[in-house]
């Protein structure tokens, strides 16, 4: 490991660059031997964080670029997304709203890019919880109050909504929808 930068009384303080043997690198403000203030951290896995630090942790406003193409931009506290932030998915989807400990929590909007849909409502621990509206194409919307038991059925509800949406678009009858839903459930469980 190596440090290049300013020292005060033989202690790392001011602007500096850390190089670690695992390939990580930090470039920015240092206070009493720790990352504190504005800085950029380059992770060996390709991720990059650019923003505020406090006591060696990401804290304040920052942007986290992930190696998979995703990006988080917003408030952080103790290394976690906390407060208001926007998460951009590499597939075009986006969440804009409140976060708690790296999970969607509070009011937020999730945009489904490929379907041109959006979900607007409350979130808890990463899942819809409480009142929310799913806005579909062609002016359709699905409005309800989500509870914690439904968190685990979010995928099935999403599939069910998709089937009804396509049935509406392509004039598919209810028997076909039920058959497709049964096939999906059988495929999932077996």
mmCIF file with all atom_site columns, C-alpha atoms in Angstrom:
data_model
loop_
_atom_site.group_PDB
_atom_site.id
_atom_site.type_symbol
_atom_site.label_atom_id
_atom_site.label_alt_id
_atom_site.label_comp_id
_atom_site.label_asym_id
_atom_site.label_entity_id
_atom_site.label_seq_id
_atom_site.pdbx_PDB_ins_code
_atom_site.Cartn_x
_atom_site.Cartn_y
_atom_site.Cartn_z
_atom_site.occupancy
_atom_site.B_iso_or_equiv
_atom_site.pdbx_formal_charge
_atom_site.auth_seq_id
_atom_site.auth_comp_id
_atom_site.auth_asym_id
_atom_site.auth_atom_id
_atom_site.pdbx_PDB_model_num
ATOM 1   C CA . UNK A 1 1   ? 0.000   0.000   0.000   1.00 0.00 ? 1   UNK A CA 1
ATOM 2   C CA . UNK A 1 2   ? 1.212   3.499   -0.787  1.00 0.00 ? 2   UNK A CA 1
ATOM 3   C CA . UNK A 1 3   ? 0.262   7.133   -0.058  1.00 0.00 ? 3   UNK A CA 1
ATOM 4   C CA . UNK A 1 4   ? 1.303   10.232  -1.982  1.00 0.00 ? 4   UNK A CA 1
ATOM 5   C CA . UNK A 1 5   ? 0.162   13.582  -0.699  1.00 0.00 ? 5   UNK A CA 1
ATOM 6   C CA . UNK A 1 6   ? 0.189   16.239  1.950   1.00 0.00 ? 6   UNK A CA 1
ATOM 7   C CA . UNK A 1 7   ? 1.305   15.615  5.528   1.00 0.00 ? 7   UNK A CA 1
ATOM 8   C CA . UNK A 1 8   ? 0.905   17.671  8.696   1.00 0.00 ? 8   UNK A CA 1
ATOM 9   C CA . UNK A 1 9   ? 3.077   16.686  11.659  1.00 0.00 ? 9   UNK A CA 1
ATOM 10  C CA . UNK A 1 10  ? 3.829   13.385  9.884   1.00 0.00 ? 10  UNK A CA 1
ATOM 11  C CA . UNK A 1 11  ? 0.099   12.598  9.611   1.00 0.00 ? 11  UNK A CA 1
ATOM 12  C CA . UNK A 1 12  ? -1.728  12.316  6.270   1.00 0.00 ? 12  UNK A CA 1
ATOM 13  C CA . UNK A 1 13  ? -3.753  15.527  6.066   1.00 0.00 ? 13  UNK A CA 1
ATOM 14  C CA . UNK A 1 14  ? -4.870  17.623  3.063   1.00 0.00 ? 14  UNK A CA 1
ATOM 15  C CA . UNK A 1 15  ? -4.953  16.320  -0.502  1.00 0.00 ? 15  UNK A CA 1
ATOM 16  C CA . UNK A 1 16  ? -3.642  12.831  -1.126  1.00 0.00 ? 16  UNK A CA 1
ATOM 17  C CA . UNK A 1 17  ? -3.706  9.675   -3.214  1.00 0.00 ? 17  UNK A CA 1
ATOM 18  C CA . UNK A 1 18  ? -3.870  6.181   -1.716  1.00 0.00 ? 18  UNK A CA 1
ATOM 19  C CA . UNK A 1 19  ? -2.886  3.105   -3.718  1.00 0.00 ? 19  UNK A CA 1
ATOM 20  C CA . UNK A 1 20  ? -3.781  -0.322  -2.348  1.00 0.00 ? 20  UNK A CA 1
ATOM 21  C CA . UNK A 1 21  ? -2.254  -3.641  -3.333  1.00 0.00 ? 21  UNK A CA 1
ATOM 22  C CA . UNK A 1 22  ? -5.684  -5.000  -4.383  1.00 0.00 ? 22  UNK A CA 1
ATOM 23  C CA . UNK A 1 23  ? -5.870  -2.339  -7.137  1.00 0.00 ? 23  UNK A CA 1
ATOM 24  C CA . UNK A 1 24  ? -8.150  0.137   -5.339  1.00 0.00 ? 24  UNK A CA 1
ATOM 25  C CA . UNK A 1 25  ? -7.215  3.824   -5.449  1.00 0.00 ? 25  UNK A CA 1
ATOM 26  C CA . UNK A 1 26  ? -8.471  6.924   -3.605  1.00 0.00 ? 26  UNK A CA 1
ATOM 27  C CA . UNK A 1 27  ? -7.789  10.461  -4.707  1.00 0.00 ? 27  UNK A CA 1
ATOM 28  C CA . UNK A 1 28  ? -9.035  13.378  -2.621  1.00 0.00 ? 28  UNK A CA 1
ATOM 29  C CA . UNK A 1 29  ? -9.208  15.029  0.774   1.00 0.00 ? 29  UNK A CA 1
ATOM 30  C CA . UNK A 1 30  ? -7.653  13.335  3.786   1.00 0.00 ? 30  UNK A CA 1
ATOM 31  C CA . UNK A 1 31  ? -7.956  14.370  7.416   1.00 0.00 ? 31  UNK A CA 1
ATOM 32  C CA . UNK A 1 32  ? -5.960  12.711  10.227  1.00 0.00 ? 32  UNK A CA 1
ATOM 33  C CA . UNK A 1 33  ? -5.058  9.635   8.109   1.00 0.00 ? 33  UNK A CA 1
ATOM 34  C CA . UNK A 1 34  ? -8.647  8.971   6.927   1.00 0.00 ? 34  UNK A CA 1
ATOM 35  C CA . UNK A 1 35  ? -10.779 9.849   3.899   1.00 0.00 ? 35  UNK A CA 1
ATOM 36  C CA . UNK A 1 36  ? -12.758 12.950  4.868   1.00 0.00 ? 36  UNK A CA 1
ATOM 37  C CA . UNK A 1 37  ? -14.164 15.583  2.484   1.00 0.00 ? 37  UNK A CA 1
ATOM 38  C CA . UNK A 1 38  ? -14.437 15.293  -1.292  1.00 0.00 ? 38  UNK A CA 1
ATOM 39  C CA . UNK A 1 39  ? -12.769 12.387  -3.066  1.00 0.00 ? 39  UNK A CA 1
ATOM 40  C CA . UNK A 1 40  ? -12.881 9.795   -5.827  1.00 0.00 ? 40  UNK A CA 1
ATOM 41  C CA . UNK A 1 41  ? -12.483 6.085   -5.063  1.00 0.00 ? 41  UNK A CA 1
ATOM 42  C CA . UNK A 1 42  ? -11.643 3.674   -7.879  1.00 0.00 ? 42  UNK A CA 1
ATOM 43  C CA . UNK A 1 43  ? -12.494 0.066   -6.983  1.00 0.00 ? 43  UNK A CA 1
ATOM 44  C CA . UNK A 1 44  ? -10.519 -2.776  -8.531  1.00 0.00 ? 44  UNK A CA 1
ATOM 45  C CA . UNK A 1 45  ? -13.789 -4.378  -9.751  1.00 0.00 ? 45  UNK A CA 1
ATOM 46  C CA . UNK A 1 46  ? -14.464 -1.355  -12.016 1.00 0.00 ? 46  UNK A CA 1
ATOM 47  C CA . UNK A 1 47  ? -16.855 0.529   -9.716  1.00 0.00 ? 47  UNK A CA 1
ATOM 48  C CA . UNK A 1 48  ? -16.136 4.196   -8.979  1.00 0.00 ? 48  UNK A CA 1
ATOM 49  C CA . UNK A 1 49  ? -17.447 6.551   -6.283  1.00 0.00 ? 49  UNK A CA 1
ATOM 50  C CA . UNK A 1 50  ? -17.170 10.295  -6.615  1.00 0.00 ? 50  UNK A CA 1
ATOM 51  C CA . UNK A 1 51  ? -18.389 12.453  -3.741  1.00 0.00 ? 51  UNK A CA 1
ATOM 52  C CA . UNK A 1 52  ? -18.299 13.280  -0.052  1.00 0.00 ? 52  UNK A CA 1
ATOM 53  C CA . UNK A 1 53  ? -16.565 11.219  2.639   1.00 0.00 ? 53  UNK A CA 1
ATOM 54  C CA . UNK A 1 54  ? -16.758 11.346  6.417   1.00 0.00 ? 54  UNK A CA 1
ATOM 55  C CA . UNK A 1 55  ? -14.690 9.204   8.792   1.00 0.00 ? 55  UNK A CA 1
ATOM 56  C CA . UNK A 1 56  ? -13.539 6.881   5.961   1.00 0.00 ? 56  UNK A CA 1
ATOM 57  C CA . UNK A 1 57  ? -17.128 6.257   4.764   1.00 0.00 ? 57  UNK A CA 1
ATOM 58  C CA . UNK A 1 58  ? -19.161 7.550   1.832   1.00 0.00 ? 58  UNK A CA 1
ATOM 59  C CA . UNK A 1 59  ? -21.264 10.221  3.495   1.00 0.00 ? 59  UNK A CA 1
ATOM 60  C CA . UNK A 1 60  ? -23.073 13.196  1.932   1.00 0.00 ? 60  UNK A CA 1
ATOM 61  C CA . UNK A 1 61  ? -23.793 13.722  -1.754  1.00 0.00 ? 61  UNK A CA 1
ATOM 62  C CA . UNK A 1 62  ? -22.149 11.352  -4.196  1.00 0.00 ? 62  UNK A CA 1
ATOM 63  C CA . UNK A 1 63  ? -22.299 9.400   -7.433  1.00 0.00 ? 63  UNK A CA 1
ATOM 64  C CA . UNK A 1 64  ? -21.579 5.663   -7.510  1.00 0.00 ? 64  UNK A CA 1
ATOM 65  C CA . UNK A 1 65  ? -20.827 4.217   -10.956 1.00 0.00 ? 65  UNK A CA 1
ATOM 66  C CA . UNK A 1 66  ? -21.139 0.429   -10.991 1.00 0.00 ? 66  UNK A CA 1
ATOM 67  C CA . UNK A 1 67  ? -19.189 -1.784  -13.375 1.00 0.00 ? 67  UNK A CA 1
ATOM 68  C CA . UNK A 1 68  ? -22.437 -3.323  -14.687 1.00 0.00 ? 68  UNK A CA 1
ATOM 69  C CA . UNK A 1 69  ? -23.507 0.090   -16.075 1.00 0.00 ? 69  UNK A CA 1
ATOM 70  C CA . UNK A 1 70  ? -25.868 1.027   -13.206 1.00 0.00 ? 70  UNK A CA 1
ATOM 71  C CA . UNK A 1 71  ? -25.431 4.357   -11.411 1.00 0.00 ? 71  UNK A CA 1
ATOM 72  C CA . UNK A 1 72  ? -26.630 5.814   -8.093  1.00 0.00 ? 72  UNK A CA 1
ATOM 73  C CA . UNK A 1 73  ? -26.676 9.570   -7.619  1.00 0.00 ? 73  UNK A CA 1
ATOM 74  C CA . UNK A 1 74  ? -27.792 11.097  -4.339  1.00 0.00 ? 74  UNK A CA 1
ATOM 75  C CA . UNK A 1 75  ? -27.407 11.157  -0.587  1.00 0.00 ? 75  UNK A CA 1
ATOM 76  C CA . UNK A 1 76  ? -25.364 8.617   1.351   1.00 0.00 ? 76  UNK A CA 1
ATOM 77  C CA . UNK A 1 77  ? -24.830 8.009   5.063   1.00 0.00 ? 77  UNK A CA 1
ATOM 78  C CA . UNK A 1 78  ? -22.304 5.563   6.558   1.00 0.00 ? 78  UNK A CA 1
ATOM 79  C CA . UNK A 1 79  ? -21.560 3.981   3.127   1.00 0.00 ? 79  UNK A CA 1
ATOM 80  C CA . UNK A 1 80  ? -25.283 3.373   2.354   1.00 0.00 ? 80  UNK A CA 1
ATOM 81  C CA . UNK A 1 81  ? -27.801 5.125   0.110   1.00 0.00 ? 81  UNK A CA 1
ATOM 82  C CA . UNK A 1 82  ? -29.843 7.106   2.625   1.00 0.00 ? 82  UNK A CA 1
ATOM 83  C CA . UNK A 1 83  ? -32.132 10.032  1.853   1.00 0.00 ? 83  UNK A CA 1
ATOM 84  C CA . UNK A 1 84  ? -33.053 11.179  -1.646  1.00 0.00 ? 84  UNK A CA 1
ATOM 85  C CA . UNK A 1 85  ? -31.395 9.536   -4.630  1.00 0.00 ? 85  UNK A CA 1
ATOM 86  C CA . UNK A 1 86  ? -31.771 8.357   -8.202  1.00 0.00 ? 86  UNK A CA 1
ATOM 87  C CA . UNK A 1 87  ? -30.750 4.867   -9.325  1.00 0.00 ? 87  UNK A CA 1
ATOM 88  C CA . UNK A 1 88  ? -30.240 4.426   -13.075 1.00 0.00 ? 88  UNK A CA 1
ATOM 89  C CA . UNK A 1 89  ? -30.309 0.810   -14.290 1.00 0.00 ? 89  UNK A CA 1
ATOM 90  C CA . UNK A 1 90  ? -28.248 -0.166  -17.317 1.00 0.00 ? 90  UNK A CA 1
ATOM 91  C CA . UNK A 1 91  ? -31.428 -1.528  -18.959 1.00 0.00 ? 91  UNK A CA 1
ATOM 92  C CA . UNK A 1 92  ? -33.015 1.954   -18.920 1.00 0.00 ? 92  UNK A CA 1
ATOM 93  C CA . UNK A 1 93  ? -35.175 1.533   -15.802 1.00 0.00 ? 93  UNK A CA 1
ATOM 94  C CA . UNK A 1 94  ? -34.856 4.195   -13.115 1.00 0.00 ? 94  UNK A CA 1
ATOM 95  C CA . UNK A 1 95  ? -35.891 4.735   -9.494  1.00 0.00 ? 95  UNK A CA 1
ATOM 96  C CA . UNK A 1 96  ? -36.167 8.248   -8.127  1.00 0.00 ? 96  UNK A CA 1
ATOM 97  C CA . UNK A 1 97  ? -37.013 8.764   -4.492  1.00 0.00 ? 97  UNK A CA 1
ATOM 98  C CA . UNK A 1 98  ? -36.187 8.001   -0.886  1.00 0.00 ? 98  UNK A CA 1
ATOM 99  C CA . UNK A 1 99  ? -33.665 5.402   0.300   1.00 0.00 ? 99  UNK A CA 1
ATOM 100 C CA . UNK A 1 100 ? -32.816 3.753   3.593   1.00 0.00 ? 100 UNK A CA 1
ATOM 101 C CA . UNK A 1 101 ? -29.756 1.513   4.017   1.00 0.00 ? 101 UNK A CA 1
ATOM 102 C CA . UNK A 1 102 ? -29.368 0.868   0.262   1.00 0.00 ? 102 UNK A CA 1
ATOM 103 C CA . UNK A 1 103 ? -33.051 -0.019  -0.212  1.00 0.00 ? 103 UNK A CA 1
ATOM 104 C CA . UNK A 1 104 ? -35.968 1.910   -1.691  1.00 0.00 ? 104 UNK A CA 1
ATOM 105 C CA . UNK A 1 105 ? -37.823 3.160   1.375   1.00 0.00 ? 105 UNK A CA 1
ATOM 106 C CA . UNK A 1 106 ? -40.322 6.025   1.558   1.00 0.00 ? 106 UNK A CA 1
ATOM 107 C CA . UNK A 1 107 ? -41.922 7.788   -1.398  1.00 0.00 ? 107 UNK A CA 1
ATOM 108 C CA . UNK A 1 108 ? -40.544 7.056   -4.846  1.00 0.00 ? 108 UNK A CA 1
ATOM 109 C CA . UNK A 1 109 ? -41.182 6.554   -8.541  1.00 0.00 ? 109 UNK A CA 1
ATOM 110 C CA . UNK A 1 110 ? -39.915 3.539   -10.491 1.00 0.00 ? 110 UNK A CA 1
ATOM 111 C CA . UNK A 1 111 ? -39.813 3.935   -14.279 1.00 0.00 ? 111 UNK A CA 1
ATOM 112 C CA . UNK A 1 112 ? -40.044 0.797   -16.451 1.00 0.00 ? 112 UNK A CA 1
ATOM 113 C CA . UNK A 1 113 ? -38.220 1.991   -19.574 1.00 0.00 ? 113 UNK A CA 1
ATOM 114 C CA . UNK A 1 114 ? -39.152 -0.729  -22.087 1.00 0.00 ? 114 UNK A CA 1
ATOM 115 C CA . UNK A 1 115 ? -42.868 -0.672  -21.264 1.00 0.00 ? 115 UNK A CA 1
ATOM 116 C CA . UNK A 1 116 ? -43.129 3.089   -20.749 1.00 0.00 ? 116 UNK A CA 1
ATOM 117 C CA . UNK A 1 117 ? -44.744 2.407   -17.356 1.00 0.00 ? 117 UNK A CA 1
ATOM 118 C CA . UNK A 1 118 ? -44.135 3.904   -13.953 1.00 0.00 ? 118 UNK A CA 1
ATOM 119 C CA . UNK A 1 119 ? -44.967 2.983   -10.381 1.00 0.00 ? 119 UNK A CA 1
ATOM 120 C CA . UNK A 1 120 ? -45.519 5.896   -8.020  1.00 0.00 ? 120 UNK A CA 1
ATOM 121 C CA . UNK A 1 121 ? -46.004 5.313   -4.324  1.00 0.00 ? 121 UNK A CA 1
ATOM 122 C CA . UNK A 1 122 ? -44.604 4.219   -0.990  1.00 0.00 ? 122 UNK A CA 1
ATOM 123 C CA . UNK A 1 123 ? -41.781 1.703   -0.612  1.00 0.00 ? 123 UNK A CA 1
ATOM 124 C CA . UNK A 1 124 ? -40.497 -0.232  2.377   1.00 0.00 ? 124 UNK A CA 1
ATOM 125 C CA . UNK A 1 125 ? -37.359 -2.351  2.521   1.00 0.00 ? 125 UNK A CA 1
ATOM 126 C CA . UNK A 1 126 ? -37.071 -2.334  -1.283  1.00 0.00 ? 126 UNK A CA 1
ATOM 127 C CA . UNK A 1 127 ? -40.684 -3.306  -2.116  1.00 0.00 ? 127 UNK A CA 1
ATOM 128 C CA . UNK A 1 128 ? -43.940 -1.423  -2.760  1.00 0.00 ? 128 UNK A CA 1
ATOM 129 C CA . UNK A 1 129 ? -45.690 -0.937  0.573   1.00 0.00 ? 129 UNK A CA 1
ATOM 130 C CA . UNK A 1 130 ? -48.767 1.144   1.291   1.00 0.00 ? 130 UNK A CA 1
ATOM 131 C CA . UNK A 1 131 ? -50.573 3.208   -1.309  1.00 0.00 ? 131 UNK A CA 1
ATOM 132 C CA . UNK A 1 132 ? -49.254 3.152   -4.864  1.00 0.00 ? 132 UNK A CA 1
ATOM 133 C CA . UNK A 1 133 ? -50.280 3.450   -8.497  1.00 0.00 ? 133 UNK A CA 1
ATOM 134 C CA . UNK A 1 134 ? -48.834 1.557   -11.451 1.00 0.00 ? 134 UNK A CA 1
ATOM 135 C CA . UNK A 1 135 ? -49.355 3.659   -14.589 1.00 0.00 ? 135 UNK A CA 1
ATOM 136 C CA . UNK A 1 136 ? -49.537 1.519   -17.723 1.00 0.00 ? 136 UNK A CA 1
ATOM 137 C CA . UNK A 1 137 ? -49.516 2.541   -21.374 1.00 0.00 ? 137 UNK A CA 1
ATOM 138 C CA . UNK A 1 138 ? -52.637 3.864   -23.091 1.00 0.00 ? 138 UNK A CA 1
ATOM 139 C CA . UNK A 1 139 ? -53.791 5.660   -19.921 1.00 0.00 ? 139 UNK A CA 1
ATOM 140 C CA . UNK A 1 140 ? -54.432 2.501   -17.912 1.00 0.00 ? 140 UNK A CA 1
ATOM 141 C CA . UNK A 1 141 ? -53.518 2.410   -14.248 1.00 0.00 ? 141 UNK A CA 1
ATOM 142 C CA . UNK A 1 142 ? -53.498 -0.114  -11.424 1.00 0.00 ? 142 UNK A CA 1
ATOM 143 C CA . UNK A 1 143 ? -54.099 1.457   -8.007  1.00 0.00 ? 143 UNK A CA 1
ATOM 144 C CA . UNK A 1 144 ? -53.902 -0.297  -4.648  1.00 0.00 ? 144 UNK A CA 1
ATOM 145 C CA . UNK A 1 145 ? -52.575 -0.473  -1.095  1.00 0.00 ? 145 UNK A CA 1
ATOM 146 C CA . UNK A 1 146 ? -49.687 -2.943  -0.809  1.00 0.00 ? 146 UNK A CA 1
ATOM 147 C CA . UNK A 1 147 ? -48.958 -4.797  2.416   1.00 0.00 ? 147 UNK A CA 1
ATOM 148 C CA . UNK A 1 148 ? -45.870 -6.629  3.595   1.00 0.00 ? 148 UNK A CA 1
ATOM 149 C CA . UNK A 1 149 ? -47.249 -10.071 2.700   1.00 0.00 ? 149 UNK A CA 1
ATOM 150 C CA . UNK A 1 150 ? -47.484 -8.990  -0.927  1.00 0.00 ? 150 UNK A CA 1
ATOM 151 C CA . UNK A 1 151 ? -43.771 -8.251  -1.172  1.00 0.00 ? 151 UNK A CA 1
ATOM 152 C CA . UNK A 1 152 ? -43.150 -11.879 -2.023  1.00 0.00 ? 152 UNK A CA 1
ATOM 153 C CA . UNK A 1 153 ? -45.862 -11.973 -4.656  1.00 0.00 ? 153 UNK A CA 1
ATOM 154 C CA . UNK A 1 154 ? -44.687 -8.810  -6.451  1.00 0.00 ? 154 UNK A CA 1
ATOM 155 C CA . UNK A 1 155 ? -43.308 -10.885 -9.328  1.00 0.00 ? 155 UNK A CA 1
ATOM 156 C CA . UNK A 1 156 ? -46.562 -12.831 -9.788  1.00 0.00 ? 156 UNK A CA 1
ATOM 157 C CA . UNK A 1 157 ? -48.645 -9.671  -9.594  1.00 0.00 ? 157 UNK A CA 1
ATOM 158 C CA . UNK A 1 158 ? -46.396 -8.066  -12.184 1.00 0.00 ? 158 UNK A CA 1
ATOM 159 C CA . UNK A 1 159 ? -46.832 -11.045 -14.515 1.00 0.00 ? 159 UNK A CA 1
ATOM 160 C CA . UNK A 1 160 ? -50.586 -10.995 -13.957 1.00 0.00 ? 160 UNK A CA 1
ATOM 161 C CA . UNK A 1 161 ? -50.773 -7.259  -14.747 1.00 0.00 ? 161 UNK A CA 1
ATOM 162 C CA . UNK A 1 162 ? -48.669 -7.796  -17.868 1.00 0.00 ? 162 UNK A CA 1
ATOM 163 C CA . UNK A 1 163 ? -50.988 -10.541 -19.072 1.00 0.00 ? 163 UNK A CA 1
ATOM 164 C CA . UNK A 1 164 ? -54.069 -8.382  -18.592 1.00 0.00 ? 164 UNK A CA 1
ATOM 165 C CA . UNK A 1 165 ? -52.353 -5.465  -20.313 1.00 0.00 ? 165 UNK A CA 1
ATOM 166 C CA . UNK A 1 166 ? -51.490 -7.585  -23.352 1.00 0.00 ? 166 UNK A CA 1
ATOM 167 C CA . UNK A 1 167 ? -54.988 -9.094  -23.302 1.00 0.00 ? 167 UNK A CA 1
ATOM 168 C CA . UNK A 1 168 ? -56.385 -5.578  -23.486 1.00 0.00 ? 168 UNK A CA 1
ATOM 169 C CA . UNK A 1 169 ? -54.036 -4.628  -26.327 1.00 0.00 ? 169 UNK A CA 1
ATOM 170 C CA . UNK A 1 170 ? -54.467 -7.754  -28.407 1.00 0.00 ? 170 UNK A CA 1
ATOM 171 C CA . UNK A 1 171 ? -58.055 -8.662  -27.421 1.00 0.00 ? 171 UNK A CA 1
ATOM 172 C CA . UNK A 1 172 ? -57.055 -12.010 -25.860 1.00 0.00 ? 172 UNK A CA 1
ATOM 173 C CA . UNK A 1 173 ? -59.870 -13.754 -23.975 1.00 0.00 ? 173 UNK A CA 1
ATOM 174 C CA . UNK A 1 174 ? -59.803 -14.553 -20.236 1.00 0.00 ? 174 UNK A CA 1
ATOM 175 C CA . UNK A 1 175 ? -59.347 -18.304 -20.778 1.00 0.00 ? 175 UNK A CA 1
ATOM 176 C CA . UNK A 1 176 ? -56.066 -17.684 -22.608 1.00 0.00 ? 176 UNK A CA 1
ATOM 177 C CA . UNK A 1 177 ? -54.844 -15.413 -19.818 1.00 0.00 ? 177 UNK A CA 1
ATOM 178 C CA . UNK A 1 178 ? -55.606 -18.023 -17.167 1.00 0.00 ? 178 UNK A CA 1
ATOM 179 C CA . UNK A 1 179 ? -53.842 -20.719 -19.232 1.00 0.00 ? 179 UNK A CA 1
ATOM 180 C CA . UNK A 1 180 ? -50.724 -18.556 -19.672 1.00 0.00 ? 180 UNK A CA 1
ATOM 181 C CA . UNK A 1 181 ? -50.719 -17.707 -15.951 1.00 0.00 ? 181 UNK A CA 1
ATOM 182 C CA . UNK A 1 182 ? -51.001 -21.401 -14.990 1.00 0.00 ? 182 UNK A CA 1
ATOM 183 C CA . UNK A 1 183 ? -48.107 -22.267 -17.326 1.00 0.00 ? 183 UNK A CA 1
ATOM 184 C CA . UNK A 1 184 ? -45.934 -19.553 -15.776 1.00 0.00 ? 184 UNK A CA 1
ATOM 185 C CA . UNK A 1 185 ? -46.730 -20.736 -12.229 1.00 0.00 ? 185 UNK A CA 1
ATOM 186 C CA . UNK A 1 186 ? -46.010 -24.386 -13.166 1.00 0.00 ? 186 UNK A CA 1
ATOM 187 C CA . UNK A 1 187 ? -42.716 -23.339 -14.767 1.00 0.00 ? 187 UNK A CA 1
ATOM 188 C CA . UNK A 1 188 ? -41.764 -21.327 -11.656 1.00 0.00 ? 188 UNK A CA 1
ATOM 189 C CA . UNK A 1 189 ? -42.606 -24.024 -9.083  1.00 0.00 ? 189 UNK A CA 1
ATOM 190 C CA . UNK A 1 190 ? -41.418 -27.100 -10.984 1.00 0.00 ? 190 UNK A CA 1
#
